[in-house]
CSV table of C-alpha atoms and ligand atoms in Angstrom, one decimal:
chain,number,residue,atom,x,y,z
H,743,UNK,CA,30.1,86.3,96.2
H,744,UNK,CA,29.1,89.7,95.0
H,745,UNK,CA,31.4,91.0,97.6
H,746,UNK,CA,34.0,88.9,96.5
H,747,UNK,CA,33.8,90.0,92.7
H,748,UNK,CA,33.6,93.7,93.5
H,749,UNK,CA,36.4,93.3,95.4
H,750,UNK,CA,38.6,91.6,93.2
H,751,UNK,CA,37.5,94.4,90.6
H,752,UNK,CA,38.7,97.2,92.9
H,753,UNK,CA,42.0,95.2,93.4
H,754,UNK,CA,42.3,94.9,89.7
H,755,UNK,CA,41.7,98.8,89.1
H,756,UNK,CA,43.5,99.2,91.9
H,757,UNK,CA,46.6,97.4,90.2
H,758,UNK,CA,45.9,99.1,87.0
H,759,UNK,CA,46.2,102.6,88.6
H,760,UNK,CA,49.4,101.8,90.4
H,761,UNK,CA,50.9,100.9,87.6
H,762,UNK,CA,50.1,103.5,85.1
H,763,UNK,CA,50.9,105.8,88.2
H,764,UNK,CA,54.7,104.4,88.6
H,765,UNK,CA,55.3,104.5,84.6
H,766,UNK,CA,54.4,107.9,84.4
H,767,UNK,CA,56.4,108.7,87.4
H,768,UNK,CA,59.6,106.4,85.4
H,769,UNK,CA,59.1,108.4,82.6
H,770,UNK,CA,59.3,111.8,84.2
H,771,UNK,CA,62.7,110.5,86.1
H,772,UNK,CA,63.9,109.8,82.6
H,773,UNK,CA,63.0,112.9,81.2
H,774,UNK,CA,64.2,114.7,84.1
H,775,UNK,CA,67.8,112.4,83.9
H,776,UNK,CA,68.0,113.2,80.1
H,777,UNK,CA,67.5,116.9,80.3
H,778,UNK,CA,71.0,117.1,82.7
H,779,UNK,CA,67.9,118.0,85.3
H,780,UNK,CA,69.7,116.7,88.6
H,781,UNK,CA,72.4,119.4,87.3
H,782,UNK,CA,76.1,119.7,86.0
H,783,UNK,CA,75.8,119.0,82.1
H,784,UNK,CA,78.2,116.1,82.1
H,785,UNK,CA,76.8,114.1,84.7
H,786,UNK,CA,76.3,110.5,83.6
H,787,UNK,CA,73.1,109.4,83.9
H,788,UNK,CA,71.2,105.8,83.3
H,789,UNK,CA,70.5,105.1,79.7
H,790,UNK,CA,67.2,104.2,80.4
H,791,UNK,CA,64.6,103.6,83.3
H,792,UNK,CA,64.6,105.0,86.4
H,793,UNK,CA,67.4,107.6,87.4
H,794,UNK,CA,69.5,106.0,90.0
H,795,UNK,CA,69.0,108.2,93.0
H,796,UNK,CA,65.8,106.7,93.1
H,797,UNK,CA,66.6,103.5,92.7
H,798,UNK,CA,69.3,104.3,95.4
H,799,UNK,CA,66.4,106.3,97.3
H,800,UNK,CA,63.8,102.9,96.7
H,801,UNK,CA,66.8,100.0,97.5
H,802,UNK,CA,67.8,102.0,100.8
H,803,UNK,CA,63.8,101.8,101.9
H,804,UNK,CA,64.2,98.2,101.4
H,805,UNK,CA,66.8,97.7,103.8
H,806,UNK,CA,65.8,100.1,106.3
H,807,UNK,CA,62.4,98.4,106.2
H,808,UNK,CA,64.0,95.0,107.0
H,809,UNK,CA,66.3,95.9,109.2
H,810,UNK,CA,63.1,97.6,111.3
H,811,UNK,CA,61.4,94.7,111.0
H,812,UNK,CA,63.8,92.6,111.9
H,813,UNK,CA,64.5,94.4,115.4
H,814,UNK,CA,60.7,95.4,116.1
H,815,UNK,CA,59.8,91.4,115.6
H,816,UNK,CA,62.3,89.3,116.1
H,817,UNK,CA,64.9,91.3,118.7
H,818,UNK,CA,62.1,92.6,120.7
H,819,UNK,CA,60.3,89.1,120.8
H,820,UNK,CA,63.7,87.7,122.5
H,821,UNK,CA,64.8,87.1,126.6
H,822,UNK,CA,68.3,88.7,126.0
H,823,UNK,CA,70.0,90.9,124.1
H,824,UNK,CA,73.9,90.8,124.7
H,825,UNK,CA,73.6,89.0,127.9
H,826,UNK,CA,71.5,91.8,129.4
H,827,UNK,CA,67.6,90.3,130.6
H,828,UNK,CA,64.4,91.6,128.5
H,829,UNK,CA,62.0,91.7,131.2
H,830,UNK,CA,58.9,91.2,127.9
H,831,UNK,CA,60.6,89.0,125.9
H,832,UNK,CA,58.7,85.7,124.8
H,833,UNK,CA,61.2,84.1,123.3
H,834,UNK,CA,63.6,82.2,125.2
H,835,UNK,CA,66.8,82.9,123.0
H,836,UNK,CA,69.9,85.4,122.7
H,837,UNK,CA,70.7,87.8,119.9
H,838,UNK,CA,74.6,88.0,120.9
H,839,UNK,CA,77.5,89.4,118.3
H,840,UNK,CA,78.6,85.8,119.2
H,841,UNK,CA,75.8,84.0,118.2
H,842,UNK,CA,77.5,81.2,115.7
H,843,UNK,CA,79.6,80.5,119.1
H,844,UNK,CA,76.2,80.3,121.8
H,845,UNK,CA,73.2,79.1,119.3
H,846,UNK,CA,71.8,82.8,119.7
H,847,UNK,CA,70.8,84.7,116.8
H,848,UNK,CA,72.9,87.9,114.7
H,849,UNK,CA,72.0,91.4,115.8
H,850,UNK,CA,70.5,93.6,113.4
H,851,UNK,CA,73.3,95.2,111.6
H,852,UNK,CA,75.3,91.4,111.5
H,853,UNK,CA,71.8,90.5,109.5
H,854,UNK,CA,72.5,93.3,107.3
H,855,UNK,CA,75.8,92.2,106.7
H,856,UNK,CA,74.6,88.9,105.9
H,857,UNK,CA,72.1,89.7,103.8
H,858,UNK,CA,74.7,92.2,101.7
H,859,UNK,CA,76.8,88.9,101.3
H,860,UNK,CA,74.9,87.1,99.7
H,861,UNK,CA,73.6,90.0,97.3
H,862,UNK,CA,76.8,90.9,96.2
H,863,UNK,CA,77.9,87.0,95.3
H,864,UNK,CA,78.4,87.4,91.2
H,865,UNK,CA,77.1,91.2,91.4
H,866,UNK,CA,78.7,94.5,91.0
H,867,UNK,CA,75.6,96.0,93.0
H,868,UNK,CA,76.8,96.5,96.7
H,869,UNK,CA,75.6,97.8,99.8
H,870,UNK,CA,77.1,98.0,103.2
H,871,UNK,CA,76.8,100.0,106.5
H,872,UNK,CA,80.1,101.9,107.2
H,873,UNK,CA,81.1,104.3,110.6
H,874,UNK,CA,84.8,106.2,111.6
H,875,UNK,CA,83.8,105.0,114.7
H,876,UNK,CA,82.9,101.0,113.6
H,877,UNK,CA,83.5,97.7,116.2
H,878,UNK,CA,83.9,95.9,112.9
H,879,UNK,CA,87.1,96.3,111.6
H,880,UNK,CA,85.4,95.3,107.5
H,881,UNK,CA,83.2,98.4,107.9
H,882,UNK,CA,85.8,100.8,108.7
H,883,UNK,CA,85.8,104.4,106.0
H,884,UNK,CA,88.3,103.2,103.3
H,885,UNK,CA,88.3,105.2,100.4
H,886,UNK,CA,88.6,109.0,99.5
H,887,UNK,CA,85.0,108.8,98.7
H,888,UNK,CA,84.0,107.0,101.6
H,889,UNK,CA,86.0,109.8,103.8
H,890,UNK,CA,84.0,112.8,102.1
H,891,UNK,CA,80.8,110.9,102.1
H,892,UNK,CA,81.0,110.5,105.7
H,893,UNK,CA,81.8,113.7,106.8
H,894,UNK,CA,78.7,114.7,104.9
H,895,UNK,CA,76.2,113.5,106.0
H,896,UNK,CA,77.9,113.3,109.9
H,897,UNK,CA,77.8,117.3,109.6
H,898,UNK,CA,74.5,117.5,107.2
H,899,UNK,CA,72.5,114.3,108.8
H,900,UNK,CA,71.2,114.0,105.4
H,901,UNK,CA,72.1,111.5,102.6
H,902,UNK,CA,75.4,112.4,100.3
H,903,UNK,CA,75.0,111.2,96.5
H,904,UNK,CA,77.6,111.3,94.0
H,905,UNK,CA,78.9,109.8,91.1
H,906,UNK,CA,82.3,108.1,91.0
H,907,UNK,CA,84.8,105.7,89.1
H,908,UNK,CA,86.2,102.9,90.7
H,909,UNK,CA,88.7,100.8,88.9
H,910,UNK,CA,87.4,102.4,85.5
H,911,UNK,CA,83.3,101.6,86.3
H,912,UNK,CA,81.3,104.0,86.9
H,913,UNK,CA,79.1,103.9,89.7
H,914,UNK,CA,76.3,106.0,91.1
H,915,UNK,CA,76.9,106.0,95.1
H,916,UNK,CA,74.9,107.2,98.3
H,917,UNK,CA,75.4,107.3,101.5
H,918,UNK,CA,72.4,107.6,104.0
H,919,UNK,CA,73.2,108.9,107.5
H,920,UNK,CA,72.3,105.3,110.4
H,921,UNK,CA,70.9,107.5,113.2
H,922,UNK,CA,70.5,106.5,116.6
H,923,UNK,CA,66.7,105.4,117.2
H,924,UNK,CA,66.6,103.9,119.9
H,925,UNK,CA,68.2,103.7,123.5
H,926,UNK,CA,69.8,100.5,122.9
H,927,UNK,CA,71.5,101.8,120.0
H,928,UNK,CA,73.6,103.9,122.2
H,929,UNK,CA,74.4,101.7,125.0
H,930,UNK,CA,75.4,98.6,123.2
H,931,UNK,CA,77.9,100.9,121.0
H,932,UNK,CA,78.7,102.8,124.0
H,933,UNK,CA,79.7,99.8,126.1
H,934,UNK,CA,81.3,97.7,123.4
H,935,UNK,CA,84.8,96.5,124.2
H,936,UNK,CA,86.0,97.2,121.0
H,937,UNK,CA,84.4,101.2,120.8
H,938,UNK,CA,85.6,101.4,124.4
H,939,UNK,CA,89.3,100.7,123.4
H,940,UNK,CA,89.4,102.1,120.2
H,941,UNK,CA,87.7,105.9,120.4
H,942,UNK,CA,87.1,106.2,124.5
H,943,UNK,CA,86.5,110.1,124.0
H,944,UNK,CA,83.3,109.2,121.9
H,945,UNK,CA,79.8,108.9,123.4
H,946,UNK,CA,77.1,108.4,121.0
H,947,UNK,CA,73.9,110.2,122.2
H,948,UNK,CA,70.2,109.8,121.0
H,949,UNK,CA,69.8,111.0,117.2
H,950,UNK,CA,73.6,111.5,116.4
H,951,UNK,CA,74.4,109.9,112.9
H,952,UNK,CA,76.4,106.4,113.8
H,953,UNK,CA,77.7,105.6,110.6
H,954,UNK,CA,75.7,105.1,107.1
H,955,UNK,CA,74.2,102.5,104.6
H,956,UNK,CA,76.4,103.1,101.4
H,957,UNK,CA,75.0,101.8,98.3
H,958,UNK,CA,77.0,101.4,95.1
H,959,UNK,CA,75.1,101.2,91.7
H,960,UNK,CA,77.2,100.3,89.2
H,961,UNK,CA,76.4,102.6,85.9
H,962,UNK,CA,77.4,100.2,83.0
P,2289,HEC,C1,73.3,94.8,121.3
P,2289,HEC,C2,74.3,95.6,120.7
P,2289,HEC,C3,74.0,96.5,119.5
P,2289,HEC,C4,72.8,97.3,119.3
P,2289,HEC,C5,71.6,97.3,120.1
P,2289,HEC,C6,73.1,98.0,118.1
P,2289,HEC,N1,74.3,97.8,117.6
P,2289,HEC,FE1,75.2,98.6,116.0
P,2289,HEC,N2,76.6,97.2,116.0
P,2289,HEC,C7,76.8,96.3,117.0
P,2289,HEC,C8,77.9,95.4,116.7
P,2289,HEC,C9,78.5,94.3,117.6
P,2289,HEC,C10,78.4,95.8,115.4
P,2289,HEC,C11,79.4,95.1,114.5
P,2289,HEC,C12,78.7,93.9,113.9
P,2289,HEC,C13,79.3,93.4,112.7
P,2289,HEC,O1,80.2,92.5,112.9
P,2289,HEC,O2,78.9,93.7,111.6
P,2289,HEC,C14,77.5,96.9,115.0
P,2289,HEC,C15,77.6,97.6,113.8
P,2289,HEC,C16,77.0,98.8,113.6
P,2289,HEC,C17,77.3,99.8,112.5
P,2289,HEC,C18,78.4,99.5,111.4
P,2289,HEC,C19,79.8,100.0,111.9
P,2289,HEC,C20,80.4,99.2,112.9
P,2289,HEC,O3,80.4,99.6,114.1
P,2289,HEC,O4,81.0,98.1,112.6
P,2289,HEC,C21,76.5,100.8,112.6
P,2289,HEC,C22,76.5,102.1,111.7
P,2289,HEC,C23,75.6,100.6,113.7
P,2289,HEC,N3,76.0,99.4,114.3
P,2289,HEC,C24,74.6,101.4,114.1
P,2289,HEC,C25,73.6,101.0,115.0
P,2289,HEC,C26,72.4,101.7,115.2
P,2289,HEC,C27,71.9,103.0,114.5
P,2289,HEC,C28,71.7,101.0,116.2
P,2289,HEC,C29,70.3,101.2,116.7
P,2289,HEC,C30,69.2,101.3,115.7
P,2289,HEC,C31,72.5,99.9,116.6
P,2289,HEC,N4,73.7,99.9,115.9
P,2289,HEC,C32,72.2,98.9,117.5
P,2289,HEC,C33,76.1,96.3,118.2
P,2289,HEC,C34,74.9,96.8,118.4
């Protein structure tokens, strides 16, 4: 009981401290957005709160995170991955780009896409992963901003931020290099029908950039 009670008023402190710790940290950000101190004088930057590369920064740890955890606990757990055998897996089921077709289940980045659906249903907030070398035709590099963005960070490996105006709205964008992690990053991509037709000369190798997770904030 004692235990209990001490506990629950370390948790409470705890909470306390956290959250006196983040406002402080909002209010630098704001301070810092309000003095011009992420440079250029005439850079718009939010009214009020938090500046948005950090909330760019914050919302692309979210998805990352998910996206992780989504292939370290689900995809691992499974028998097959694209028809090929998982000598570990426990679960007797497929992730296949097919899956609506063969009852399996969406591979990571056809969650992500998903998941960005639904988010962007009635909301100018978007997020998306985009490649110059991409299977799916949707996630091809469109735009002027998309085409500079890209070759950022495929020369830097480091996220490209920017403002931009987009039918007259402002937005805050950034683009954060998708790097390949793992092995079966690289031979799924590789071996794809689609990457095999459309850009033969291109073999992706451990750690290049892949494409990115571009996230719009709109400004307004
Ligand atoms: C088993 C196959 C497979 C694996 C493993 C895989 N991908 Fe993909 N990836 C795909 C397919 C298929 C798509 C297109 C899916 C869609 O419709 O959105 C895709 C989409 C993407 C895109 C968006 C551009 C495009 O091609 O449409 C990026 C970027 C990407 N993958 C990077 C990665 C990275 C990085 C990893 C490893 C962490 C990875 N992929 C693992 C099959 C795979």
């Amino acid at each position: 009981m004692i235990a209990k009670r001490s506990l629950n008023w370390f948790s409470r402190l705890r909470a306390k401290t956290i959250g006196m710790v983040s406002m402080a940290i909002a209010v630098c950000f704001l301070a810092v957005s309000c003095a011009g101190g992420s440079g250029g004088g005439s850079t718009p930057v939010a009214a009020a709160g938090i500046a948005p590369d950090v909330v760019a920064d914050y919302i692309h740890t979210t998805l990352a995170a998910d996206r992780t955890a989504y292939t370290k606990h689900v995809i691992n757990r499974l028998k097959k991955l694209e028809g090929k055998d998982k000598p570990d897996g426990v679960l007797d089921v497929e992730a296949t780009e097919s899956w609506q077709q063969t009852d399996g289940i969406p591979l990571p980045a056809q969650m992500f896409r998903l998941g960005s659906e639904i988010a962007s249903e009635g909301s100018p907030f978007t997020y998306s992963l985009i490649s110059e070398w991409n299977i799916n035709d949707n996630q091809g590099v469109k735009t002027e901003f998309e085409k500079t963005a890209v070759e950022a960070i495929n020369s830097t490996g480091e996220p490209y931020k920017e403002y931009q105006e987009v039918g007259g709205k402002k937005y805050f964008s950034a683009l954060y290099p998708d790097k390949a992690v793992a092995e079966a990053c690289v031979t799924c991509h590789n071996t794809h029908p689609v990457h095999l037709e459309r850009y033969p000369d291109k073999v992706f190798e451990m750690g290049d950039v892949m494409g990115g997770v571009m996230i719009n904030i709109p400004l307004d």
